[in-house]
PDB file of C-alpha atoms in Angstrom:
ATOM      1  CA  UNK A   1       4.118  14.018 -24.833  1.00  0.00           C
ATOM      2  CA  UNK A   2       2.053  14.879 -21.765  1.00  0.00           C
ATOM      3  CA  UNK A   3       2.735  11.453 -20.222  1.00  0.00           C
ATOM      4  CA  UNK A   4       6.482  11.747 -20.921  1.00  0.00           C
ATOM      5  CA  UNK A   5       6.477  15.212 -19.356  1.00  0.00           C
ATOM      6  CA  UNK A   6       4.699  13.893 -16.242  1.00  0.00           C
ATOM      7  CA  UNK A   7       7.114  10.960 -15.906  1.00  0.00           C
ATOM      8  CA  UNK A   8      10.107  13.294 -16.160  1.00  0.00           C
ATOM      9  CA  UNK A   9       8.603  15.737 -13.666  1.00  0.00           C
ATOM     10  CA  UNK A  10       7.871  12.853 -11.288  1.00  0.00           C
ATOM     11  CA  UNK A  11      11.503  11.699 -11.240  1.00  0.00           C
ATOM     12  CA  UNK A  12      12.723  15.273 -10.799  1.00  0.00           C
ATOM     13  CA  UNK A  13      10.371  15.557  -7.821  1.00  0.00           C
ATOM     14  CA  UNK A  14      11.882  12.397  -6.313  1.00  0.00           C
ATOM     15  CA  UNK A  15      15.380  13.889  -6.716  1.00  0.00           C
ATOM     16  CA  UNK A  16      14.282  17.172  -5.116  1.00  0.00           C
ATOM     17  CA  UNK A  17      12.667  15.259  -2.241  1.00  0.00           C
ATOM     18  CA  UNK A  18      16.153  14.435  -0.904  1.00  0.00           C
ATOM     19  CA  UNK A  19      17.684  17.855  -1.650  1.00  0.00           C
ATOM     20  CA  UNK A  20      18.004  20.684   0.887  1.00  0.00           C
ATOM     21  CA  UNK A  21      16.395  18.824   3.828  1.00  0.00           C
ATOM     22  CA  UNK A  22      14.226  20.560   6.409  1.00  0.00           C
ATOM     23  CA  UNK A  23      15.789  20.777   9.882  1.00  0.00           C
ATOM     24  CA  UNK A  24      15.198  17.708  12.029  1.00  0.00           C
ATOM     25  CA  UNK A  25      13.191  19.398  14.809  1.00  0.00           C
ATOM     26  CA  UNK A  26      10.525  20.370  12.257  1.00  0.00           C
ATOM     27  CA  UNK A  27      10.776  17.169  10.208  1.00  0.00           C
ATOM     28  CA  UNK A  28      10.281  14.962  13.281  1.00  0.00           C
ATOM     29  CA  UNK A  29       6.920  16.578  14.009  1.00  0.00           C
ATOM     30  CA  UNK A  30       5.817  16.199  10.378  1.00  0.00           C
ATOM     31  CA  UNK A  31       6.822  12.523  10.293  1.00  0.00           C
ATOM     32  CA  UNK A  32       4.956  11.702  13.508  1.00  0.00           C
ATOM     33  CA  UNK A  33       1.833  13.447  12.209  1.00  0.00           C
ATOM     34  CA  UNK A  34       2.001  11.495   8.938  1.00  0.00           C
ATOM     35  CA  UNK A  35       2.535   8.205  10.811  1.00  0.00           C
ATOM     36  CA  UNK A  36      -0.656   8.935  12.738  1.00  0.00           C
ATOM     37  CA  UNK A  37      -2.622   9.949   9.624  1.00  0.00           C
ATOM     38  CA  UNK A  38      -1.338   7.346   7.148  1.00  0.00           C
ATOM     39  CA  UNK A  39      -0.439   4.290   9.261  1.00  0.00           C
ATOM     40  CA  UNK A  40      -2.375   4.368  12.537  1.00  0.00           C
ATOM     41  CA  UNK A  41      -5.452   5.797  10.842  1.00  0.00           C
ATOM     42  CA  UNK A  42      -5.527   2.928   8.336  1.00  0.00           C
ATOM     43  CA  UNK A  43      -5.352   0.037  10.802  1.00  0.00           C
ATOM     44  CA  UNK A  44      -9.113  -0.209  11.358  1.00  0.00           C
ATOM     45  CA  UNK A  45     -10.193  -0.544   7.719  1.00  0.00           C
ATOM     46  CA  UNK A  46      -7.282  -2.873   6.890  1.00  0.00           C
ATOM     47  CA  UNK A  47      -8.070  -5.152   9.851  1.00  0.00           C
ATOM     48  CA  UNK A  48     -11.792  -5.277   8.996  1.00  0.00           C
ATOM     49  CA  UNK A  49     -11.276  -6.058   5.299  1.00  0.00           C
ATOM     50  CA  UNK A  50      -8.480  -8.598   5.895  1.00  0.00           C
ATOM     51  CA  UNK A  51     -10.390 -10.629   8.488  1.00  0.00           C
ATOM     52  CA  UNK A  52     -13.525 -11.031   6.403  1.00  0.00           C
ATOM     53  CA  UNK A  53     -11.756 -11.561   3.061  1.00  0.00           C
ATOM     54  CA  UNK A  54      -9.722 -14.340   4.716  1.00  0.00           C
ATOM     55  CA  UNK A  55     -12.999 -15.886   5.800  1.00  0.00           C
ATOM     56  CA  UNK A  56     -14.459 -15.611   2.285  1.00  0.00           C
ATOM     57  CA  UNK A  57     -11.375 -17.262   0.735  1.00  0.00           C
ATOM     58  CA  UNK A  58     -11.603 -20.166   3.199  1.00  0.00           C
ATOM     59  CA  UNK A  59     -15.348 -20.656   2.591  1.00  0.00           C
ATOM     60  CA  UNK A  60     -15.046 -20.532  -1.203  1.00  0.00           C
ATOM     61  CA  UNK A  61     -12.112 -22.952  -1.177  1.00  0.00           C
ATOM     62  CA  UNK A  62     -14.012 -25.370   1.052  1.00  0.00           C
ATOM     63  CA  UNK A  63     -17.166 -25.215  -1.082  1.00  0.00           C
ATOM     64  CA  UNK A  64     -15.185 -25.962  -4.240  1.00  0.00           C
ATOM     65  CA  UNK A  65     -13.591 -29.085  -2.794  1.00  0.00           C
ATOM     66  CA  UNK A  66     -16.206 -31.660  -3.797  1.00  0.00           C
ATOM     67  CA  UNK A  67     -13.866 -34.593  -4.399  1.00  0.00           C
ATOM     68  CA  UNK A  68     -13.467 -36.678  -1.200  1.00  0.00           C
ATOM     69  CA  UNK A  69      -9.922 -37.610  -2.293  1.00  0.00           C
ATOM     70  CA  UNK A  70      -8.763 -33.982  -1.925  1.00  0.00           C
ATOM     71  CA  UNK A  71      -7.374 -33.463   1.601  1.00  0.00           C
ATOM     72  CA  UNK A  72      -9.218 -31.058   3.885  1.00  0.00           C
ATOM     73  CA  UNK A  73      -6.025 -29.223   4.834  1.00  0.00           C
ATOM     74  CA  UNK A  74      -6.090 -27.653   1.355  1.00  0.00           C
ATOM     75  CA  UNK A  75      -8.450 -24.975   2.740  1.00  0.00           C
ATOM     76  CA  UNK A  76      -5.764 -23.651   5.092  1.00  0.00           C
ATOM     77  CA  UNK A  77      -3.079 -23.987   2.424  1.00  0.00           C
ATOM     78  CA  UNK A  78      -5.078 -22.048  -0.208  1.00  0.00           C
ATOM     79  CA  UNK A  79      -6.026 -19.339   2.299  1.00  0.00           C
ATOM     80  CA  UNK A  80      -2.413 -18.864   3.378  1.00  0.00           C
ATOM     81  CA  UNK A  81      -1.107 -18.668  -0.183  1.00  0.00           C
ATOM     82  CA  UNK A  82      -3.837 -16.274  -1.333  1.00  0.00           C
ATOM     83  CA  UNK A  83      -3.421 -13.930   1.628  1.00  0.00           C
ATOM     84  CA  UNK A  84       0.394 -13.849   1.766  1.00  0.00           C
ATOM     85  CA  UNK A  85       1.204 -13.769  -1.932  1.00  0.00           C
ATOM     86  CA  UNK A  86      -1.466 -11.460  -3.340  1.00  0.00           C
ATOM     87  CA  UNK A  87      -4.266 -10.196  -1.150  1.00  0.00           C
ATOM     88  CA  UNK A  88      -2.311  -8.593   1.695  1.00  0.00           C
ATOM     89  CA  UNK A  89       0.506  -6.900  -0.265  1.00  0.00           C
ATOM     90  CA  UNK A  90      -1.296  -6.078  -3.526  1.00  0.00           C
ATOM     91  CA  UNK A  91      -5.018  -5.628  -2.945  1.00  0.00           C
ATOM     92  CA  UNK A  92      -4.600  -3.891   0.395  1.00  0.00           C
ATOM     93  CA  UNK A  93      -2.208  -1.505  -1.412  1.00  0.00           C
ATOM     94  CA  UNK A  94      -4.899  -0.733  -4.002  1.00  0.00           C
ATOM     95  CA  UNK A  95      -7.372  -0.076  -1.181  1.00  0.00           C
ATOM     96  CA  UNK A  96      -4.763   2.145   0.472  1.00  0.00           C
ATOM     97  CA  UNK A  97      -4.334   4.008  -2.828  1.00  0.00           C
ATOM     98  CA  UNK A  98      -7.946   5.077  -2.372  1.00  0.00           C
ATOM     99  CA  UNK A  99      -7.702   5.944   1.307  1.00  0.00           C
ATOM    100  CA  UNK A 100      -4.128   7.143   1.849  1.00  0.00           C
ATOM    101  CA  UNK A 101      -3.451   8.274  -1.717  1.00  0.00           C
ATOM    102  CA  UNK A 102      -6.550  10.451  -1.921  1.00  0.00           C
ATOM    103  CA  UNK A 103      -5.760  11.934   1.490  1.00  0.00           C
ATOM    104  CA  UNK A 104      -2.203  12.833   0.423  1.00  0.00           C
ATOM    105  CA  UNK A 105      -3.315  14.341  -2.895  1.00  0.00           C
ATOM    106  CA  UNK A 106      -6.156  16.363  -1.384  1.00  0.00           C
ATOM    107  CA  UNK A 107      -4.085  17.672   1.540  1.00  0.00           C
ATOM    108  CA  UNK A 108      -1.163  18.791  -0.653  1.00  0.00           C
ATOM    109  CA  UNK A 109      -3.538  20.010  -3.395  1.00  0.00           C
ATOM    110  CA  UNK A 110      -5.430  22.146  -0.864  1.00  0.00           C
ATOM    111  CA  UNK A 111      -2.127  23.688   0.192  1.00  0.00           C
ATOM    112  CA  UNK A 112      -1.416  24.461  -3.469  1.00  0.00           C
ATOM    113  CA  UNK A 113      -4.838  26.043  -3.981  1.00  0.00           C
ATOM    114  CA  UNK A 114      -4.574  28.164  -0.821  1.00  0.00           C
ATOM    115  CA  UNK A 115      -1.024  29.248  -1.825  1.00  0.00           C
ATOM    116  CA  UNK A 116       0.584  27.746   1.279  1.00  0.00           C
ATOM    117  CA  UNK A 117       3.163  25.993  -0.944  1.00  0.00           C
ATOM    118  CA  UNK A 118       4.036  29.341  -2.545  1.00  0.00           C
ATOM    119  CA  UNK A 119       4.540  30.772   0.956  1.00  0.00           C
ATOM    120  CA  UNK A 120       6.922  27.919   1.843  1.00  0.00           C
ATOM    121  CA  UNK A 121       8.962  28.562  -1.304  1.00  0.00           C
ATOM    122  CA  UNK A 122       9.096  32.299  -0.606  1.00  0.00           C
ATOM    123  CA  UNK A 123      10.554  31.513   2.849  1.00  0.00           C
ATOM    124  CA  UNK A 124      13.326  29.498   1.161  1.00  0.00           C
ATOM    125  CA  UNK A 125      12.006  26.094   2.272  1.00  0.00           C
ATOM    126  CA  UNK A 126      12.278  23.121  -0.090  1.00  0.00           C
ATOM    127  CA  UNK A 127       8.517  22.515  -0.286  1.00  0.00           C
ATOM    128  CA  UNK A 128       8.886  19.060  -1.873  1.00  0.00           C
ATOM    129  CA  UNK A 129      11.146  17.859   0.938  1.00  0.00           C
ATOM    130  CA  UNK A 130       8.879  19.492   3.534  1.00  0.00           C
ATOM    131  CA  UNK A 131       5.685  17.904   2.181  1.00  0.00           C
ATOM    132  CA  UNK A 132       6.673  14.621   0.504  1.00  0.00           C
ATOM    133  CA  UNK A 133       9.652  13.317   2.495  1.00  0.00           C
ATOM    134  CA  UNK A 134       7.718  12.900   5.804  1.00  0.00           C
ATOM    135  CA  UNK A 135       5.108  10.821   3.982  1.00  0.00           C
ATOM    136  CA  UNK A 136       7.839   8.680   2.431  1.00  0.00           C
ATOM    137  CA  UNK A 137       9.397   8.045   5.862  1.00  0.00           C
ATOM    138  CA  UNK A 138       6.000   7.386   7.480  1.00  0.00           C
ATOM    139  CA  UNK A 139       5.148   4.793   4.839  1.00  0.00           C
ATOM    140  CA  UNK A 140       8.350   2.845   5.541  1.00  0.00           C
ATOM    141  CA  UNK A 141       6.171   1.461   8.374  1.00  0.00           C
ATOM    142  CA  UNK A 142       3.733   0.154   5.752  1.00  0.00           C
ATOM    143  CA  UNK A 143       4.999  -3.473   6.109  1.00  0.00           C
ATOM    144  CA  UNK A 144       3.639  -3.322   9.675  1.00  0.00           C
ATOM    145  CA  UNK A 145       0.131  -2.846   8.226  1.00  0.00           C
ATOM    146  CA  UNK A 146       0.639  -5.671   5.729  1.00  0.00           C
ATOM    147  CA  UNK A 147       1.868  -8.074   8.442  1.00  0.00           C
ATOM    148  CA  UNK A 148      -1.313  -7.333  10.421  1.00  0.00           C
ATOM    149  CA  UNK A 149      -3.351  -7.904   7.267  1.00  0.00           C
ATOM    150  CA  UNK A 150      -1.688 -11.286   6.698  1.00  0.00           C
ATOM    151  CA  UNK A 151      -2.252 -12.377  10.290  1.00  0.00           C
ATOM    152  CA  UNK A 152      -5.890 -11.312  10.404  1.00  0.00           C
ATOM    153  CA  UNK A 153      -6.618 -12.765   6.963  1.00  0.00           C
ATOM    154  CA  UNK A 154      -5.388 -16.203   8.040  1.00  0.00           C
ATOM    155  CA  UNK A 155      -7.201 -15.826  11.376  1.00  0.00           C
ATOM    156  CA  UNK A 156     -10.414 -14.874   9.560  1.00  0.00           C
ATOM    157  CA  UNK A 157     -10.090 -17.985   7.410  1.00  0.00           C
ATOM    158  CA  UNK A 158      -9.640 -20.058  10.561  1.00  0.00           C
ATOM    159  CA  UNK A 159     -12.746 -18.577  12.194  1.00  0.00           C
ATOM    160  CA  UNK A 160     -14.889 -19.064   9.073  1.00  0.00           C
ATOM    161  CA  UNK A 161     -13.645 -22.619   8.538  1.00  0.00           C
ATOM    162  CA  UNK A 162     -14.111 -23.823  12.115  1.00  0.00           C
ATOM    163  CA  UNK A 163     -17.242 -21.921  13.176  1.00  0.00           C
ATOM    164  CA  UNK A 164     -18.893 -22.334   9.783  1.00  0.00           C
ATOM    165  CA  UNK A 165     -18.422 -26.079   9.901  1.00  0.00           C
ATOM    166  CA  UNK A 166     -16.261 -26.241   6.773  1.00  0.00           C
ATOM    167  CA  UNK A 167     -13.384 -28.062   8.441  1.00  0.00           C
ATOM    168  CA  UNK A 168     -11.585 -28.777  11.684  1.00  0.00           C
ATOM    169  CA  UNK A 169      -9.080 -26.628  13.511  1.00  0.00           C
ATOM    170  CA  UNK A 170      -6.356 -29.276  13.099  1.00  0.00           C
ATOM    171  CA  UNK A 171      -6.868 -29.569   9.324  1.00  0.00           C
ATOM    172  CA  UNK A 172      -6.760 -25.789   8.855  1.00  0.00           C
ATOM    173  CA  UNK A 173      -3.579 -25.366  10.930  1.00  0.00           C
ATOM    174  CA  UNK A 174      -1.942 -28.283   9.071  1.00  0.00           C
ATOM    175  CA  UNK A 175      -2.792 -26.569   5.780  1.00  0.00           C
ATOM    176  CA  UNK A 176      -1.338 -23.242   6.941  1.00  0.00           C
ATOM    177  CA  UNK A 177       1.916 -24.955   7.955  1.00  0.00           C
ATOM    178  CA  UNK A 178       2.371 -27.430   5.099  1.00  0.00           C
ATOM    179  CA  UNK A 179       4.870 -26.689   2.284  1.00  0.00           C
ATOM    180  CA  UNK A 180       5.631 -23.229   3.666  1.00  0.00           C
ATOM    181  CA  UNK A 181       8.328 -21.463   1.642  1.00  0.00           C
ATOM    182  CA  UNK A 182      10.036 -18.674   3.652  1.00  0.00           C
ATOM    183  CA  UNK A 183      10.975 -16.797   0.473  1.00  0.00           C
ATOM    184  CA  UNK A 184       7.283 -16.103  -0.126  1.00  0.00           C
ATOM    185  CA  UNK A 185       7.330 -13.841   2.922  1.00  0.00           C
ATOM    186  CA  UNK A 186      10.413 -12.031   1.606  1.00  0.00           C
ATOM    187  CA  UNK A 187       8.710 -11.668  -1.787  1.00  0.00           C
ATOM    188  CA  UNK A 188       5.582 -10.204  -0.159  1.00  0.00           C
ATOM    189  CA  UNK A 189       7.533  -7.653   1.879  1.00  0.00           C
ATOM    190  CA  UNK A 190       9.744  -6.647  -1.071  1.00  0.00           C
ATOM    191  CA  UNK A 191       6.546  -5.854  -2.968  1.00  0.00           C
ATOM    192  CA  UNK A 192       5.197  -4.038   0.067  1.00  0.00           C
ATOM    193  CA  UNK A 193       8.193  -1.689   0.305  1.00  0.00           C
ATOM    194  CA  UNK A 194       7.993  -0.852  -3.405  1.00  0.00           C
ATOM    195  CA  UNK A 195       4.252  -0.227  -3.106  1.00  0.00           C
ATOM    196  CA  UNK A 196       4.868   1.999  -0.068  1.00  0.00           C
ATOM    197  CA  UNK A 197       7.197   4.186  -2.164  1.00  0.00           C
ATOM    198  CA  UNK A 198       4.553   4.382  -4.908  1.00  0.00           C
ATOM    199  CA  UNK A 199       1.834   5.267  -2.380  1.00  0.00           C
ATOM    200  CA  UNK A 200       3.960   8.084  -0.967  1.00  0.00           C
ATOM    201  CA  UNK A 201       5.168   9.656  -4.219  1.00  0.00           C
ATOM    202  CA  UNK A 202       2.520   9.377  -6.956  1.00  0.00           C
ATOM    203  CA  UNK A 203      -0.336  10.937  -4.910  1.00  0.00           C
ATOM    204  CA  UNK A 204       2.113  13.623  -3.730  1.00  0.00           C
ATOM    205  CA  UNK A 205       3.026  14.356  -7.349  1.00  0.00           C
ATOM    206  CA  UNK A 206      -0.600  14.899  -8.368  1.00  0.00           C
ATOM    207  CA  UNK A 207      -1.260  17.061  -5.327  1.00  0.00           C
ATOM    208  CA  UNK A 208       1.877  19.182  -5.649  1.00  0.00           C
ATOM    209  CA  UNK A 209       1.658  19.911  -9.381  1.00  0.00           C
ATOM    210  CA  UNK A 210      -2.111  20.386  -9.681  1.00  0.00           C
ATOM    211  CA  UNK A 211      -3.518  23.634 -11.025  1.00  0.00           C
ATOM    212  CA  UNK A 212      -6.899  25.232 -10.469  1.00  0.00           C
ATOM    213  CA  UNK A 213      -9.279  25.495  -7.549  1.00  0.00           C
ATOM    214  CA  UNK A 214     -11.235  23.319  -5.149  1.00  0.00           C
ATOM    215  CA  UNK A 215     -12.914  21.338  -7.966  1.00  0.00           C
ATOM    216  CA  UNK A 216      -9.515  20.397  -9.419  1.00  0.00           C
ATOM    217  CA  UNK A 217      -8.438  19.049  -6.002  1.00  0.00           C
ATOM    218  CA  UNK A 218     -11.173  16.421  -6.276  1.00  0.00           C
ATOM    219  CA  UNK A 219     -10.214  15.613  -9.860  1.00  0.00           C
ATOM    220  CA  UNK A 220      -6.537  15.311  -8.884  1.00  0.00           C
ATOM    221  CA  UNK A 221      -7.459  12.889  -6.061  1.00  0.00           C
ATOM    222  CA  UNK A 222      -9.381  10.695  -8.510  1.00  0.00           C
ATOM    223  CA  UNK A 223      -6.559  10.782 -11.064  1.00  0.00           C
ATOM    224  CA  UNK A 224      -3.942   9.938  -8.440  1.00  0.00           C
ATOM    225  CA  UNK A 225      -5.976   6.929  -7.274  1.00  0.00           C
ATOM    226  CA  UNK A 226      -6.308   5.625 -10.833  1.00  0.00           C
ATOM    227  CA  UNK A 227      -2.628   6.000 -11.710  1.00  0.00           C
ATOM    228  CA  UNK A 228      -1.386   4.730  -8.349  1.00  0.00           C
ATOM    229  CA  UNK A 229      -3.505   1.591  -8.813  1.00  0.00           C
ATOM    230  CA  UNK A 230      -2.290   1.125 -12.391  1.00  0.00           C
ATOM    231  CA  UNK A 231       1.370   1.468 -11.385  1.00  0.00           C
ATOM    232  CA  UNK A 232       0.912  -0.925  -8.432  1.00  0.00           C
ATOM    233  CA  UNK A 233      -0.585  -3.580 -10.720  1.00  0.00           C
ATOM    234  CA  UNK A 234       2.159  -3.159 -13.338  1.00  0.00           C
ATOM    235  CA  UNK A 235       4.942  -3.239 -10.744  1.00  0.00           C
ATOM    236  CA  UNK A 236       3.300  -6.264  -9.120  1.00  0.00           C
ATOM    237  CA  UNK A 237       3.513  -8.098 -12.449  1.00  0.00           C
ATOM    238  CA  UNK A 238       7.169  -7.129 -12.944  1.00  0.00           C
ATOM    239  CA  UNK A 239       8.259  -8.111  -9.406  1.00  0.00           C
ATOM    240  CA  UNK A 240       6.356 -11.408  -9.605  1.00  0.00           C
ATOM    241  CA  UNK A 241       8.007 -12.206 -12.957  1.00  0.00           C
ATOM    242  CA  UNK A 242      11.469 -11.379 -11.580  1.00  0.00           C
ATOM    243  CA  UNK A 243      11.213 -13.084  -8.178  1.00  0.00           C
ATOM    244  CA  UNK A 244       8.878 -16.025  -8.798  1.00  0.00           C
ATOM    245  CA  UNK A 245       8.993 -16.486 -12.559  1.00  0.00           C
TER     246      UNK A 245
END
């Protein structure tokens, strides 16, 4: 019953997020702050992880090609498919659930503990719209992060392949270009937008409705990370079955 109650409360929160909007002059400032915290602040870790994971994928693919009949361009092909279809949209989103999700939960949870949310409600402000909606709008820029992750992942594979002596530049570029299906990009960005909505709302839910003190803020951050990751993986399976199955 607890899970059903939480699911119902979550969807009510989403409905209230669009009700009684905060005036634009205030909302604009909140959105810009969240863009800086959630998007700009995540570029460094996403770029670092994407570049080196792309390199690891290229190296492992190359080392597992022992048959001389298998073309060398397969390294670039496998790296491109791995990065675009799964690593960039899905695994970066799980990493972001730890970084961005925990930040959202802890910041809103701290406001709950210090009674700032109660003060907003006393002033007649829709606290859910004030706190959650700017994060939802900021994370509509999330595909920008994923596009950078894709680019750097493929570039990292190129650097590892060429400078590690696992293949030539021409073979890798041929592999990246061969049998490219444009719909795979659309599929990746559809997933990305759904994941962005999950990243904005589930951590906000656990922060907004938490009870207790400072210790419970930490527990709520951990719980939000776990459930955000679980929902991302389940939704990833559903979208993949619908769009590629």
